[in-house]
Coordinates of C-alpha atoms in Angstrom, one line a residue:
X1 CA -3.9 -11.7 -2.5
X2 CA -1.9 -13.0 0.5
X3 CA 0.4 -10.7 2.5
X4 CA 4.1 -11.5 2.0
X5 CA 7.2 -11.5 4.2
X6 CA 10.2 -10.4 2.2
X7 CA 13.9 -9.8 2.9
X8 CA 15.4 -6.3 3.0
X9 CA 17.1 -5.5 -0.4
X10 CA 19.1 -2.7 -2.0
X11 CA 17.2 -1.9 -5.3
X12 CA 16.1 -5.5 -5.3
X13 CA 15.7 -7.7 -8.4
X14 CA 12.7 -7.6 -10.7
X15 CA 11.1 -10.7 -9.3
X16 CA 11.2 -9.1 -5.8
X17 CA 9.2 -6.1 -6.9
X18 CA 6.8 -8.3 -8.9
X19 CA 5.9 -9.9 -5.5
X20 CA 5.4 -6.5 -3.9
X21 CA 3.2 -5.2 -6.7
X22 CA 1.2 -8.4 -6.8
X23 CA 0.5 -8.4 -3.0
X24 CA -2.1 -6.7 -0.8
X25 CA 0.6 -6.1 1.8
X26 CA 4.4 -6.6 2.0
X27 CA 6.4 -6.8 5.2
X28 CA 10.1 -6.4 5.1
X29 CA 12.2 -8.5 7.5
X30 CA 14.7 -6.4 9.3
X31 CA 14.9 -8.4 12.6
X32 CA 16.8 -11.4 11.1
X33 CA 20.5 -11.9 11.2
X34 CA 22.4 -10.0 8.5
X35 CA 23.9 -12.3 5.9
X36 CA 26.8 -11.4 3.6
X37 CA 26.7 -11.6 -0.2
X38 CA 22.9 -11.2 -0.4
X39 CA 20.6 -8.7 -2.0
X40 CA 20.5 -7.0 1.4
X41 CA 23.4 -4.8 0.4
X42 CA 23.9 -5.5 -3.3
X43 CA 22.2 -5.3 -6.7
X44 CA 23.2 -6.1 -10.2
X45 CA 22.9 -3.8 -13.2
X46 CA 23.7 -4.2 -16.9
X47 CA 27.1 -2.6 -17.5
X48 CA 29.2 -2.2 -20.7
X49 CA 30.9 -5.5 -19.9
X50 CA 27.8 -7.4 -18.8
X51 CA 26.4 -8.1 -15.4
X52 CA 27.8 -5.6 -12.9
X53 CA 27.7 -5.7 -9.1
X54 CA 27.0 -2.7 -7.0
X55 CA 27.8 -3.4 -3.4
X56 CA 27.0 -1.3 -0.3
X57 CA 29.9 -1.7 2.2
X58 CA 28.8 -2.4 5.8
X59 CA 30.7 -2.2 9.0
X60 CA 31.9 -5.5 10.4
X61 CA 31.7 -6.6 14.0
X62 CA 35.1 -6.9 15.7
X63 CA 33.9 -10.2 17.2
X64 CA 32.9 -12.4 14.2
X65 CA 31.0 -14.7 16.6
X66 CA 28.5 -12.0 17.4
X67 CA 25.5 -11.9 15.1
X68 CA 23.8 -8.7 14.2
X69 CA 20.4 -8.0 12.9
X70 CA 19.8 -6.5 9.5
X71 CA 18.1 -3.6 11.3
X72 CA 21.3 -2.9 13.3
X73 CA 23.7 -3.2 10.4
X74 CA 25.6 0.0 9.7
X75 CA 26.9 1.3 6.4
X76 CA 30.6 1.9 6.1
X77 CA 30.5 5.4 4.8
X78 CA 34.2 5.8 4.9
X79 CA 34.0 4.3 1.4
X80 CA 32.6 6.7 -1.2
X81 CA 30.2 4.0 -2.4
X82 CA 27.4 6.4 -3.3
X83 CA 29.5 8.3 -5.7
X84 CA 30.7 5.1 -7.3
X85 CA 27.2 3.7 -7.6
X86 CA 25.8 6.9 -9.2
X87 CA 28.7 7.1 -11.6
X88 CA 28.2 3.4 -12.5
X89 CA 24.5 3.9 -13.1
X90 CA 25.2 6.9 -15.3
X91 CA 27.8 5.1 -17.3
X92 CA 25.5 2.1 -17.8
X93 CA 22.2 3.8 -18.5
X94 CA 22.9 7.4 -19.7
X95 CA 21.8 6.3 -23.2
X96 CA 18.8 4.3 -22.0
X97 CA 15.3 5.7 -22.8
X98 CA 14.4 6.8 -19.3
X99 CA 17.6 7.5 -17.2
X100 CA 17.4 11.2 -17.7
X101 CA 13.6 11.1 -17.0
X102 CA 14.2 9.7 -13.5
X103 CA 17.6 11.1 -12.8
X104 CA 16.4 14.0 -10.6
X105 CA 14.3 11.7 -8.5
X106 CA 17.1 9.2 -7.9
X107 CA 20.0 11.5 -7.3
X108 CA 19.1 12.6 -3.7
X109 CA 19.2 9.0 -2.5
X110 CA 22.9 8.9 -3.5
X111 CA 23.6 12.2 -1.8
X112 CA 21.9 11.5 1.6
X113 CA 24.1 10.0 4.2
X114 CA 22.6 6.8 5.7
X115 CA 23.8 5.3 9.0
X116 CA 21.8 2.1 8.8
X117 CA 21.4 -0.3 5.8
X118 CA 17.7 -1.1 6.6
X119 CA 16.8 2.6 6.3
X120 CA 18.5 3.0 3.0
X121 CA 16.8 -0.1 1.7
X122 CA 13.4 1.0 2.8
X123 CA 13.9 4.4 1.0
X124 CA 14.9 2.6 -2.2
X125 CA 11.7 0.6 -2.1
X126 CA 9.6 3.7 -1.4
X127 CA 11.4 5.6 -4.2
X128 CA 10.6 2.8 -6.7
X129 CA 7.0 3.1 -5.6
X130 CA 7.0 6.8 -6.4
X131 CA 8.7 6.3 -9.8
X132 CA 6.3 3.6 -11.0
X133 CA 3.4 5.6 -9.6
X134 CA 2.0 2.7 -7.6
X135 CA 0.7 2.6 -4.0
X136 CA 1.6 -0.4 -1.9
X137 CA 1.3 -1.3 1.7
X138 CA 4.9 -1.7 2.8
X139 CA 6.0 -2.1 6.5
X140 CA 8.9 -3.5 8.5
X141 CA 8.9 -6.3 11.0
X142 CA 9.3 -5.4 14.7
X143 CA 10.2 -8.9 15.9
X144 CA 11.6 -12.1 14.4
X145 CA 9.4 -15.1 13.9
X146 CA 10.9 -18.3 12.7
X147 CA 7.6 -19.7 11.4
X148 CA 5.1 -16.9 10.8
X149 CA 1.5 -17.8 10.3
X150 CA -1.1 -16.4 7.9
X151 CA 1.5 -14.9 5.7
X152 CA 3.6 -16.1 2.7
X153 CA 7.2 -16.4 3.9
X154 CA 9.5 -15.5 1.0
X155 CA 12.6 -14.5 3.1
X156 CA 14.6 -17.4 1.6
X157 CA 13.4 -17.0 -2.0
X158 CA 15.8 -14.4 -3.3
X159 CA 19.4 -15.7 -3.6
X160 CA 22.0 -13.5 -5.2
X161 CA 24.1 -16.5 -6.1
X162 CA 21.4 -18.4 -7.9
X163 CA 19.2 -17.8 -10.9
X164 CA 15.6 -17.0 -10.0
X165 CA 12.9 -19.6 -10.6
X166 CA 10.6 -16.8 -11.8
X167 CA 10.7 -16.2 -15.5
X168 CA 11.0 -12.5 -16.4
X169 CA 10.0 -11.8 -20.0
X170 CA 12.6 -10.3 -22.3
X171 CA 12.6 -6.5 -22.8
X172 CA 15.2 -4.4 -24.7
X173 CA 18.3 -3.8 -22.6
X174 CA 21.0 -1.2 -23.2
X175 CA 23.8 -3.7 -24.1
X176 CA 21.7 -6.6 -25.2
X177 CA 23.2 -6.4 -28.7
X178 CA 26.5 -7.4 -27.1
X179 CA 25.6 -9.9 -24.4
X180 CA 22.0 -10.8 -25.0
X181 CA 19.1 -10.5 -22.4
X182 CA 20.2 -10.8 -18.8
X183 CA 17.1 -11.7 -16.7
X184 CA 16.1 -10.5 -13.2
X185 CA 18.5 -7.6 -12.8
X186 CA 17.9 -4.8 -10.4
X187 CA 14.6 -3.0 -10.7
X188 CA 16.6 0.0 -11.9
X189 CA 17.4 -1.8 -15.2
X190 CA 13.7 -2.3 -15.9
X191 CA 12.8 1.3 -14.9
X192 CA 15.5 2.9 -17.1
X193 CA 14.5 0.7 -20.1
X194 CA 10.7 0.5 -19.8
X195 CA 9.8 3.7 -17.9
X196 CA 6.0 4.0 -17.3
X197 CA 5.5 0.5 -18.7
X198 CA 7.5 -1.0 -15.7
X199 CA 4.3 -1.4 -13.6
X200 CA 2.5 -3.3 -16.3
X201 CA 5.5 -5.5 -16.8
X202 CA 5.7 -6.3 -13.0
X203 CA 2.0 -7.1 -13.0
X204 CA 2.3 -9.5 -15.9
X205 CA 5.0 -11.7 -14.4
X206 CA 3.8 -15.1 -13.4
X207 CA 4.8 -15.9 -9.8
X208 CA 3.2 -19.4 -9.6

């Protein structure tokens, strides 16, 4: 399996974690320019009214012409986004098979105050690793390379505005009786619904 270069994400989509699970090594890009409206600071869950966006607010540069790295992007903690996200997850998944099973592991992440988005995102990835009881080699970039060699560059493969080309097999979702199956939501949707089977599910996804 080839090492992969991936963007930083906040509880990234299912296909994102399938790539991590099916890789000998994953490197998270944090030295690139931060881009708005991407998985860097958002994820999608299954709410009572369908697909629901959870957005991490970030501080904006006073000078819009100045680009900032993902690694330097700060969270706007004057907004009580953590409380909102945790409440939304509880409302959406309280009746799911495994929310209460993982609740105590997840809650501290929504109570810890983060300054930088990249640190939050790395902790979400490591937390998912603990929850699915998998061990993976996950590191961050230390410099930006436009055309890296000897690594599979997937930095542009995860677009929050487009459907994924990766087919994620159906599994039972908490509101699927209302709106049907919604593919490739946040990894949290899979974990709350499939629990210990989440790892097998990620391993079974065809990425070719």
